[in-house]
Amino acid sequence: MKKLIIVLSVFLLTINAFSQESDKAKALLDEVAEKVEGYKNIYLEFNHRLDNNDADVHQETLGSVTLKGENYHLNYMGTEQIFDGKKTYLIIHEDEEVIIQDASNNDDNTLTPSKMFSFYKNGFTYKMDALKTIKGIKIQYVKLIPIDSNSEIKEVMVGIDIKTKHIYNIIEIGDNNTITTLEVRTFRTNQPISEKLFIFDKETYRDQKKYTISEPN
């Protein structure tokens, strides 16, 4: 009986420690999200890297995005993507094509720029991970583990600059051992921007540039 009590005590202490660690991790993520919500707008330049050693695939691409609330204007791999709160406009310059989608058609599980600082809020458990010094910057990592056992994601590591409380990088590890890394290279806030940045000028692309425009029915 005494042994059973000791085992139960250790078990309960372990559960309590895990709960405290989880609360601490979520509190840090919430602090980052709250700080971001206080900015009028955000401009990011980022490095997006995809690695799969098994398939010998290594790709690296630079991009940039401006965010204001839920709205964003993304430049990545020769394409532009605009979200105005209602529709997403994918502008593929190489093919001279624009694809328009209603916001309701977007997959809730897709990590869009507007979800970059809030995606952690649903579908994950949290755990504090390593504290590292990278390029002289102290980065605290938080590990996110999907609640869904059938998820194609094994885990997500969110690196947070301890001093600024800004995201330094996001590392996603897939169940096929593909590692996708988004590293923030430039982080600027409250920049003077035009509201036209989040407006798609249909007439310019249809009538002047003669792009093919595909719209939802």
CSV table of N, CA and C in Angstrom, one decimal, residues 79-211:
chain,number,residue,atom,x,y,z
A,79,THR,N,5.3,35.2,-57.2
A,79,THR,CA,3.9,35.4,-57.2
A,79,THR,C,3.5,36.5,-56.1
A,80,GLU,N,2.4,37.0,-56.2
A,80,GLU,CA,1.8,37.9,-55.2
A,80,GLU,C,0.5,37.3,-54.7
A,81,GLN,N,0.3,37.5,-53.4
A,81,GLN,CA,-1.0,37.0,-52.8
A,81,GLN,C,-1.5,38.1,-51.9
A,82,ILE,N,-2.7,38.5,-52.2
A,82,ILE,CA,-3.4,39.6,-51.5
A,82,ILE,C,-4.6,39.0,-50.8
A,83,PHE,N,-4.8,39.3,-49.5
A,83,PHE,CA,-6.0,39.0,-48.8
A,83,PHE,C,-6.6,40.2,-48.2
A,84,ASP,N,-7.9,40.5,-48.6
A,84,ASP,CA,-8.5,41.8,-48.2
A,84,ASP,C,-9.6,41.6,-47.1
A,85,GLY,N,-9.5,40.4,-46.5
A,85,GLY,CA,-10.5,40.1,-45.5
A,85,GLY,C,-11.7,39.3,-45.9
A,86,LYS,N,-11.9,39.3,-47.3
A,86,LYS,CA,-13.0,38.6,-47.8
A,86,LYS,C,-12.6,37.6,-48.9
A,87,LYS,N,-11.6,38.0,-49.7
A,87,LYS,CA,-11.1,37.1,-50.8
A,87,LYS,C,-9.6,37.1,-50.8
A,88,THR,N,-9.1,36.0,-51.4
A,88,THR,CA,-7.7,35.8,-51.6
A,88,THR,C,-7.4,35.9,-53.1
A,89,TYR,N,-6.4,36.7,-53.4
A,89,TYR,CA,-6.0,36.9,-54.8
A,89,TYR,C,-4.6,36.4,-55.1
A,90,LEU,N,-4.5,35.4,-55.8
A,90,LEU,CA,-3.2,34.8,-56.1
A,90,LEU,C,-2.8,35.3,-57.5
A,91,ILE,N,-1.7,36.1,-57.6
A,91,ILE,CA,-1.3,36.7,-58.9
A,91,ILE,C,-0.1,36.0,-59.3
A,92,ILE,N,-0.2,35.2,-60.4
A,92,ILE,CA,0.9,34.4,-60.9
A,92,ILE,C,1.5,35.1,-62.2
A,93,HIS,N,2.5,35.9,-62.0
A,93,HIS,CA,3.0,36.7,-63.1
A,93,HIS,C,3.6,35.9,-64.2
A,94,GLU,N,4.2,34.8,-64.0
A,94,GLU,CA,4.8,34.0,-65.0
A,94,GLU,C,3.8,33.5,-66.0
A,95,ASP,N,2.6,33.1,-65.4
A,95,ASP,CA,1.5,32.6,-66.3
A,95,ASP,C,0.5,33.6,-66.7
A,96,GLU,N,0.7,34.9,-66.2
A,96,GLU,CA,-0.2,36.0,-66.5
A,96,GLU,C,-1.6,35.5,-66.1
A,97,GLU,N,-1.7,35.1,-64.8
A,97,GLU,CA,-3.0,34.6,-64.3
A,97,GLU,C,-3.3,35.0,-62.9
A,98,VAL,N,-4.6,35.2,-62.6
A,98,VAL,CA,-5.0,35.6,-61.3
A,98,VAL,C,-6.1,34.6,-60.8
A,99,ILE,N,-5.9,34.0,-59.7
A,99,ILE,CA,-6.9,33.1,-59.1
A,99,ILE,C,-7.5,33.7,-57.9
A,100,ILE,N,-8.8,33.8,-57.9
A,100,ILE,CA,-9.5,34.5,-56.8
A,100,ILE,C,-10.3,33.4,-56.0
A,101,GLN,N,-10.2,33.4,-54.7
A,101,GLN,CA,-10.9,32.5,-53.9
A,101,GLN,C,-11.6,33.2,-52.7
A,102,ASP,N,-12.8,32.8,-52.4
A,102,ASP,CA,-13.5,33.3,-51.2
A,102,ASP,C,-12.8,32.9,-49.9
A,103,ALA,N,-12.8,33.7,-48.9
A,103,ALA,CA,-12.1,33.3,-47.7
A,103,ALA,C,-12.7,32.1,-47.1
A,104,SER,N,-13.9,31.8,-47.3
A,104,SER,CA,-14.6,30.6,-46.7
A,104,SER,C,-14.0,29.3,-47.3
A,105,ASN,N,-13.4,29.4,-48.5
A,105,ASN,CA,-12.8,28.2,-49.2
A,105,ASN,C,-11.4,27.9,-48.7
A,106,ASN,N,-10.8,28.8,-47.9
A,106,ASN,CA,-9.5,28.5,-47.4
A,106,ASN,C,-9.5,27.4,-46.3
A,107,ASP,N,-8.6,26.5,-46.4
A,107,ASP,CA,-8.4,25.4,-45.4
A,107,ASP,C,-8.0,26.0,-44.0
A,108,ASP,N,-8.8,25.7,-43.0
A,108,ASP,CA,-8.6,26.2,-41.7
A,108,ASP,C,-7.2,25.8,-41.1
A,109,ASN,N,-6.7,24.7,-41.7
A,109,ASN,CA,-5.4,24.1,-41.2
A,109,ASN,C,-4.2,24.7,-42.0
A,110,THR,N,-4.5,25.5,-43.0
A,110,THR,CA,-3.4,26.1,-43.8
A,110,THR,C,-2.8,27.3,-43.0
A,111,LEU,N,-1.5,27.3,-42.9
A,111,LEU,CA,-0.8,28.4,-42.2
A,111,LEU,C,-0.6,29.6,-43.2
A,112,THR,N,-1.5,30.6,-43.1
A,112,THR,CA,-1.5,31.8,-43.9
A,112,THR,C,-0.7,32.9,-43.1
A,113,PRO,N,-0.2,33.9,-43.8
A,113,PRO,CA,0.5,35.0,-43.1
A,113,PRO,C,-0.3,35.6,-42.0
A,114,SER,N,-1.6,35.7,-42.1
A,114,SER,CA,-2.4,36.3,-41.1
A,114,SER,C,-2.6,35.4,-39.8
A,115,LYS,N,-2.2,34.1,-40.0
A,115,LYS,CA,-2.3,33.2,-38.9
A,115,LYS,C,-1.0,32.9,-38.3
A,116,MET,N,0.1,33.5,-38.8
A,116,MET,CA,1.4,33.2,-38.4
A,116,MET,C,1.6,33.4,-36.9
A,117,PHE,N,0.9,34.4,-36.2
A,117,PHE,CA,1.2,34.6,-34.8
A,117,PHE,C,0.0,34.0,-33.9
A,118,SER,N,-0.9,33.3,-34.6
A,118,SER,CA,-2.0,32.8,-33.8
A,118,SER,C,-2.4,31.4,-34.1
A,119,PHE,N,-1.7,30.7,-35.0
A,119,PHE,CA,-2.0,29.4,-35.4
A,119,PHE,C,-1.9,28.4,-34.2
A,120,TYR,N,-1.1,28.7,-33.3
A,120,TYR,CA,-0.9,27.8,-32.1
A,120,TYR,C,-2.1,27.6,-31.2
A,121,LYS,N,-3.0,28.5,-31.3
A,121,LYS,CA,-4.1,28.6,-30.3
A,121,LYS,C,-5.1,27.4,-30.4
A,122,ASN,N,-5.1,26.7,-31.5
A,122,ASN,CA,-6.0,25.6,-31.7
A,122,ASN,C,-5.3,24.3,-32.2
A,123,GLY,N,-5.5,23.2,-31.6
A,123,GLY,CA,-5.1,21.9,-32.1
A,123,GLY,C,-3.7,21.5,-31.7
A,124,PHE,N,-3.1,22.1,-30.7
A,124,PHE,CA,-1.8,21.8,-30.2
A,124,PHE,C,-1.7,21.7,-28.7
A,125,THR,N,-0.8,20.9,-28.2
A,125,THR,CA,-0.3,20.9,-26.8
A,125,THR,C,1.0,21.7,-26.8
A,126,TYR,N,1.4,22.2,-25.7
A,126,TYR,CA,2.6,23.0,-25.6
A,126,TYR,C,3.6,22.5,-24.6
A,127,LYS,N,4.9,22.9,-24.9
A,127,LYS,CA,6.0,22.4,-24.0
A,127,LYS,C,7.2,23.4,-24.3
A,128,MET,N,7.8,23.9,-23.2
A,128,MET,CA,9.0,24.7,-23.3
A,128,MET,C,10.1,23.7,-23.8
A,129,ASP,N,10.9,24.3,-24.7
A,129,ASP,CA,12.0,23.5,-25.2
A,129,ASP,C,13.3,24.2,-24.9
A,130,ALA,N,14.3,24.0,-25.8
A,130,ALA,CA,15.7,24.6,-25.5
A,130,ALA,C,15.7,26.1,-25.6
A,131,LEU,N,16.6,26.6,-24.8
A,131,LEU,CA,17.0,28.0,-24.9
A,131,LEU,C,18.4,28.1,-25.6
A,132,LYS,N,18.4,28.7,-26.8
A,132,LYS,CA,19.6,28.7,-27.6
A,132,LYS,C,20.1,30.2,-27.8
A,133,THR,N,21.4,30.3,-28.1
A,133,THR,CA,21.9,31.6,-28.5
A,133,THR,C,22.3,31.5,-30.0
A,134,ILE,N,21.6,32.2,-30.8
A,134,ILE,CA,21.8,32.2,-32.3
A,134,ILE,C,22.2,33.6,-32.8
A,135,LYS,N,23.4,33.7,-33.3
A,135,LYS,CA,23.9,35.0,-33.8
A,135,LYS,C,23.9,36.0,-32.7
A,136,GLY,N,24.2,35.6,-31.5
A,136,GLY,CA,24.2,36.5,-30.4
A,136,GLY,C,22.8,36.8,-29.8
A,137,ILE,N,21.8,36.2,-30.3
A,137,ILE,CA,20.4,36.4,-29.8
A,137,ILE,C,19.9,35.2,-29.0
A,138,LYS,N,19.4,35.5,-27.8
A,138,LYS,CA,18.8,34.4,-27.0
A,138,LYS,C,17.4,34.0,-27.6
A,139,ILE,N,17.3,32.8,-28.0
A,139,ILE,CA,16.0,32.3,-28.6
A,139,ILE,C,15.5,31.2,-27.7
A,140,GLN,N,14.2,31.4,-27.2
A,140,GLN,CA,13.6,30.4,-26.5
A,140,GLN,C,12.6,29.6,-27.4
A,141,TYR,N,12.8,28.3,-27.5
A,141,TYR,CA,11.9,27.5,-28.3
A,141,TYR,C,10.8,26.9,-27.5
A,142,VAL,N,9.6,26.9,-28.2
A,142,VAL,CA,8.4,26.3,-27.6
A,142,VAL,C,8.0,25.2,-28.6
A,143,LYS,N,7.8,24.0,-28.1
A,143,LYS,CA,7.4,22.8,-28.9
A,143,LYS,C,5.9,22.7,-28.9
A,144,LEU,N,5.3,22.6,-30.2
A,144,LEU,CA,3.9,22.4,-30.3
A,144,LEU,C,3.7,21.0,-30.9
A,145,ILE,N,2.9,20.2,-30.3
A,145,ILE,CA,2.6,18.9,-30.7
A,145,ILE,C,1.1,18.8,-31.1
A,146,PRO,N,0.8,18.4,-32.3
A,146,PRO,CA,-0.6,18.3,-32.7
A,146,PRO,C,-1.4,17.3,-31.8
A,147,ILE,N,-2.6,17.7,-31.5
A,147,ILE,CA,-3.5,16.9,-30.7
A,147,ILE,C,-4.1,15.7,-31.6
A,148,ASP,N,-4.3,16.0,-32.9
A,148,ASP,CA,-4.8,15.0,-33.8
A,148,ASP,C,-3.7,14.0,-34.1
A,149,SER,N,-3.9,12.8,-33.7
A,149,SER,CA,-2.9,11.7,-33.9
A,149,SER,C,-2.7,11.4,-35.4
A,150,ASN,N,-3.6,11.8,-36.3
A,150,ASN,CA,-3.5,11.6,-37.7
A,150,ASN,C,-2.9,12.8,-38.5
A,151,SER,N,-2.5,13.7,-37.7
A,151,SER,CA,-1.9,14.9,-38.4
A,151,SER,C,-0.6,14.5,-39.2
A,152,GLU,N,-0.4,15.3,-40.3
A,152,GLU,CA,0.8,15.1,-41.1
A,152,GLU,C,2.0,15.8,-40.5
A,153,ILE,N,1.7,16.5,-39.4
A,153,ILE,CA,2.8,17.2,-38.7
A,153,ILE,C,3.2,16.5,-37.4
A,154,LYS,N,4.5,16.2,-37.3
A,154,LYS,CA,5.0,15.6,-36.0
A,154,LYS,C,5.0,16.6,-34.9
A,155,GLU,N,5.6,17.8,-35.2
A,155,GLU,CA,5.8,18.8,-34.2
A,155,GLU,C,6.2,20.1,-34.9
A,156,VAL,N,5.9,21.2,-34.2
A,156,VAL,CA,6.3,22.5,-34.7
A,156,VAL,C,7.1,23.2,-33.6
A,157,MET,N,8.3,23.7,-33.9
A,157,MET,CA,9.1,24.5,-33.0
A,157,MET,C,9.0,26.0,-33.3
A,158,VAL,N,8.6,26.7,-32.3
A,158,VAL,CA,8.5,28.2,-32.5
A,158,VAL,C,9.7,28.8,-31.7
A,159,GLY,N,10.6,29.5,-32.4
A,159,GLY,CA,11.7,30.2,-31.8
A,159,GLY,C,11.3,31.7,-31.5
A,160,ILE,N,11.5,32.1,-30.2
A,160,ILE,CA,11.0,33.4,-29.8
A,160,ILE,C,12.2,34.2,-29.3
A,161,ASP,N,12.5,35.4,-29.8
A,161,ASP,CA,13.5,36.3,-29.3
A,161,ASP,C,13.1,36.7,-27.9
A,162,ILE,N,13.9,36.3,-26.9
A,162,ILE,CA,13.5,36.6,-25.5
A,162,ILE,C,13.5,38.1,-25.3
A,163,LYS,N,14.3,38.9,-25.9
A,163,LYS,CA,14.4,40.3,-25.6
A,163,LYS,C,13.2,41.1,-26.3
A,164,THR,N,12.9,40.8,-27.5
A,164,THR,CA,11.9,41.6,-28.3
A,164,THR,C,10.5,40.9,-28.2
A,165,LYS,N,10.5,39.6,-27.8
A,165,LYS,CA,9.2,38.8,-27.8
A,165,LYS,C,8.6,38.8,-29.3
A,166,HIS,N,9.5,38.7,-30.2
A,166,HIS,CA,9.1,38.5,-31.6
A,166,HIS,C,9.5,37.1,-32.1
A,167,ILE,N,8.8,36.6,-33.0
A,167,ILE,CA,9.1,35.3,-33.5
A,167,ILE,C,10.4,35.3,-34.4
A,168,TYR,N,11.3,34.5,-34.1
A,168,TYR,CA,12.6,34.4,-34.8
A,168,TYR,C,12.5,33.4,-36.0
A,169,ASN,N,12.0,32.2,-35.7
A,169,ASN,CA,11.7,31.2,-36.7
A,169,ASN,C,10.6,30.3,-36.3
A,170,ILE,N,10.1,29.6,-37.3
A,170,ILE,CA,9.1,28.5,-37.1
A,170,ILE,C,9.6,27.3,-37.9
A,171,ILE,N,9.8,26.2,-37.2
A,171,ILE,CA,10.3,25.0,-37.8
A,171,ILE,C,9.2,23.9,-37.7
A,172,GLU,N,8.8,23.4,-38.8
A,172,GLU,CA,7.7,22.4,-38.9
A,172,GLU,C,8.3,21.1,-39.4
A,173,ILE,N,8.1,20.0,-38.6
A,173,ILE,CA,8.7,18.7,-38.9
A,173,ILE,C,7.5,17.8,-39.3
A,174,GLY,N,7.5,17.3,-40.6
A,174,GLY,CA,6.4,16.5,-41.0
A,174,GLY,C,6.6,15.0,-40.7
A,175,ASP,N,5.5,14.2,-40.9
A,175,ASP,CA,5.6,12.8,-40.6
A,175,ASP,C,6.5,12.1,-41.7
A,176,ASN,N,6.8,12.8,-42.8
A,176,ASN,CA,7.6,12.2,-43.8
A,176,ASN,C,9.1,12.7,-43.7
A,177,ASN,N,9.3,13.3,-42.5
A,177,ASN,CA,10.7,13.8,-42.2
A,177,ASN,C,11.1,15.1,-43.0
A,178,THR,N,10.1,15.7,-43.6
A,178,THR,CA,10.3,17.0,-44.3
A,178,THR,C,10.4,18.1,-43.2
A,179,ILE,N,11.4,18.9,-43.3
A,179,ILE,CA,11.6,20.0,-42.3
A,179,ILE,C,11.4,21.3,-43.1
A,180,THR,N,10.4,22.1,-42.7
A,180,THR,CA,10.1,23.4,-43.3
A,180,THR,C,10.4,24.5,-42.3
A,181,THR,N,11.3,25.4,-42.7
A,181,THR,CA,11.8,26.4,-41.8
A,181,THR,C,11.4,27.8,-42.3
A,182,LEU,N,10.8,28.6,-41.5
A,182,LEU,CA,10.5,30.0,-41.8
A,182,LEU,C,11.3,30.9,-40.9
A,183,GLU,N,12.3,31.5,-41.4
A,183,GLU,CA,13.2,32.4,-40.6
A,183,GLU,C,13.0,33.8,-40.9
A,184,VAL,N,12.6,34.6,-39.9
A,184,VAL,CA,12.4,36.1,-40.1
A,184,VAL,C,13.7,36.8,-40.2
A,185,ARG,N,14.0,37.5,-41.3
A,185,ARG,CA,15.2,38.2,-41.5
A,185,ARG,C,15.0,39.7,-41.1
A,186,THR,N,13.9,40.2,-41.4
A,186,THR,CA,13.6,41.7,-41.1
A,186,THR,C,12.2,41.7,-40.5
A,187,PHE,N,12.1,42.5,-39.4
A,187,PHE,CA,10.8,42.7,-38.7
A,187,PHE,C,10.7,44.2,-38.4
A,188,ARG,N,9.7,44.8,-39.2
A,188,ARG,CA,9.5,46.2,-39.0
A,188,ARG,C,8.0,46.4,-38.7
A,189,THR,N,7.7,47.4,-37.8
A,189,THR,CA,6.4,47.6,-37.4
A,189,THR,C,6.0,49.1,-37.6
A,190,ASN,N,4.6,49.3,-37.7
A,190,ASN,CA,4.0,50.6,-37.9
A,190,ASN,C,4.7,51.5,-39.0
A,191,GLN,N,4.8,50.8,-40.2
A,191,GLN,CA,5.3,51.5,-41.3
A,191,GLN,C,4.3,52.3,-42.0
A,192,PRO,N,4.7,53.4,-42.7
A,192,PRO,CA,3.7,54.2,-43.6
A,192,PRO,C,3.4,53.3,-44.8
A,193,ILE,N,2.2,52.8,-44.9
A,193,ILE,CA,1.8,52.0,-46.0
A,193,ILE,C,0.4,52.6,-46.6
A,194,SER,N,0.2,52.3,-47.8
A,194,SER,CA,-1.1,52.6,-48.5
A,194,SER,C,-2.1,51.5,-48.3
A,195,GLU,N,-3.3,51.9,-48.1
A,195,GLU,CA,-4.4,50.9,-48.0
A,195,GLU,C,-4.6,50.2,-49.4
A,196,LYS,N,-4.1,50.8,-50.5
A,196,LYS,CA,-4.2,50.1,-51.8
A,196,LYS,C,-3.4,48.9,-51.8
A,197,LEU,N,-2.5,48.7,-50.9
A,197,LEU,CA,-1.6,47.5,-50.9
A,197,LEU,C,-2.5,46.2,-50.7
A,198,PHE,N,-3.6,46.4,-50.1
A,198,PHE,CA,-4.5,45.2,-49.8
A,198,PHE,C,-5.7,45.2,-50.7
A,199,ILE,N,-5.7,46.0,-51.8
A,199,ILE,CA,-6.8,46.0,-52.7
A,199,ILE,C,-6.3,45.5,-54.1
A,200,PHE,N,-7.1,44.5,-54.6
A,200,PHE,CA,-6.8,44.0,-55.9
A,200,PHE,C,-7.5,44.8,-57.0
A,201,ASP,N,-6.6,45.4,-57.9
A,201,ASP,CA,-7.2,46.2,-59.0
A,201,ASP,C,-7.5,45.3,-60.2
A,202,LYS,N,-8.7,44.9,-60.2
A,202,LYS,CA,-9.2,44.0,-61.3
A,202,LYS,C,-9.0,44.5,-62.7
A,203,GLU,N,-9.4,45.8,-62.8
A,203,GLU,CA,-9.3,46.4,-64.2
A,203,GLU,C,-7.9,46.5,-64.7
A,204,THR,N,-7.0,46.7,-63.9
A,204,THR,CA,-5.6,46.8,-64.3
A,204,THR,C,-5.1,45.4,-64.8
A,205,TYR,N,-5.4,44.4,-64.1
A,205,TYR,CA,-4.9,43.1,-64.5
A,205,TYR,C,-5.8,42.5,-65.7
A,206,ARG,N,-7.1,42.8,-65.7
A,206,ARG,CA,-7.9,42.3,-66.8
A,206,ARG,C,-7.8,43.0,-68.1
A,207,ASP,N,-7.9,44.4,-68.0
A,207,ASP,CA,-8.0,45.2,-69.2
A,207,ASP,C,-6.6,45.7,-69.7
A,208,GLN,N,-5.7,46.0,-68.8
A,208,GLN,CA,-4.4,46.5,-69.2
A,208,GLN,C,-3.4,45.4,-69.4
A,209,LYS,N,-3.2,44.6,-68.4
A,209,LYS,CA,-2.2,43.5,-68.5
A,209,LYS,C,-2.7,42.3,-69.2
A,210,LYS,N,-4.0,42.2,-69.4
A,210,LYS,CA,-4.6,41.1,-70.1
A,210,LYS,C,-4.4,39.7,-69.4
A,211,TYR,N,-4.4,39.7,-68.1
A,211,TYR,CA,-4.2,38.5,-67.3
A,211,TYR,C,-5.5,37.7,-67.3
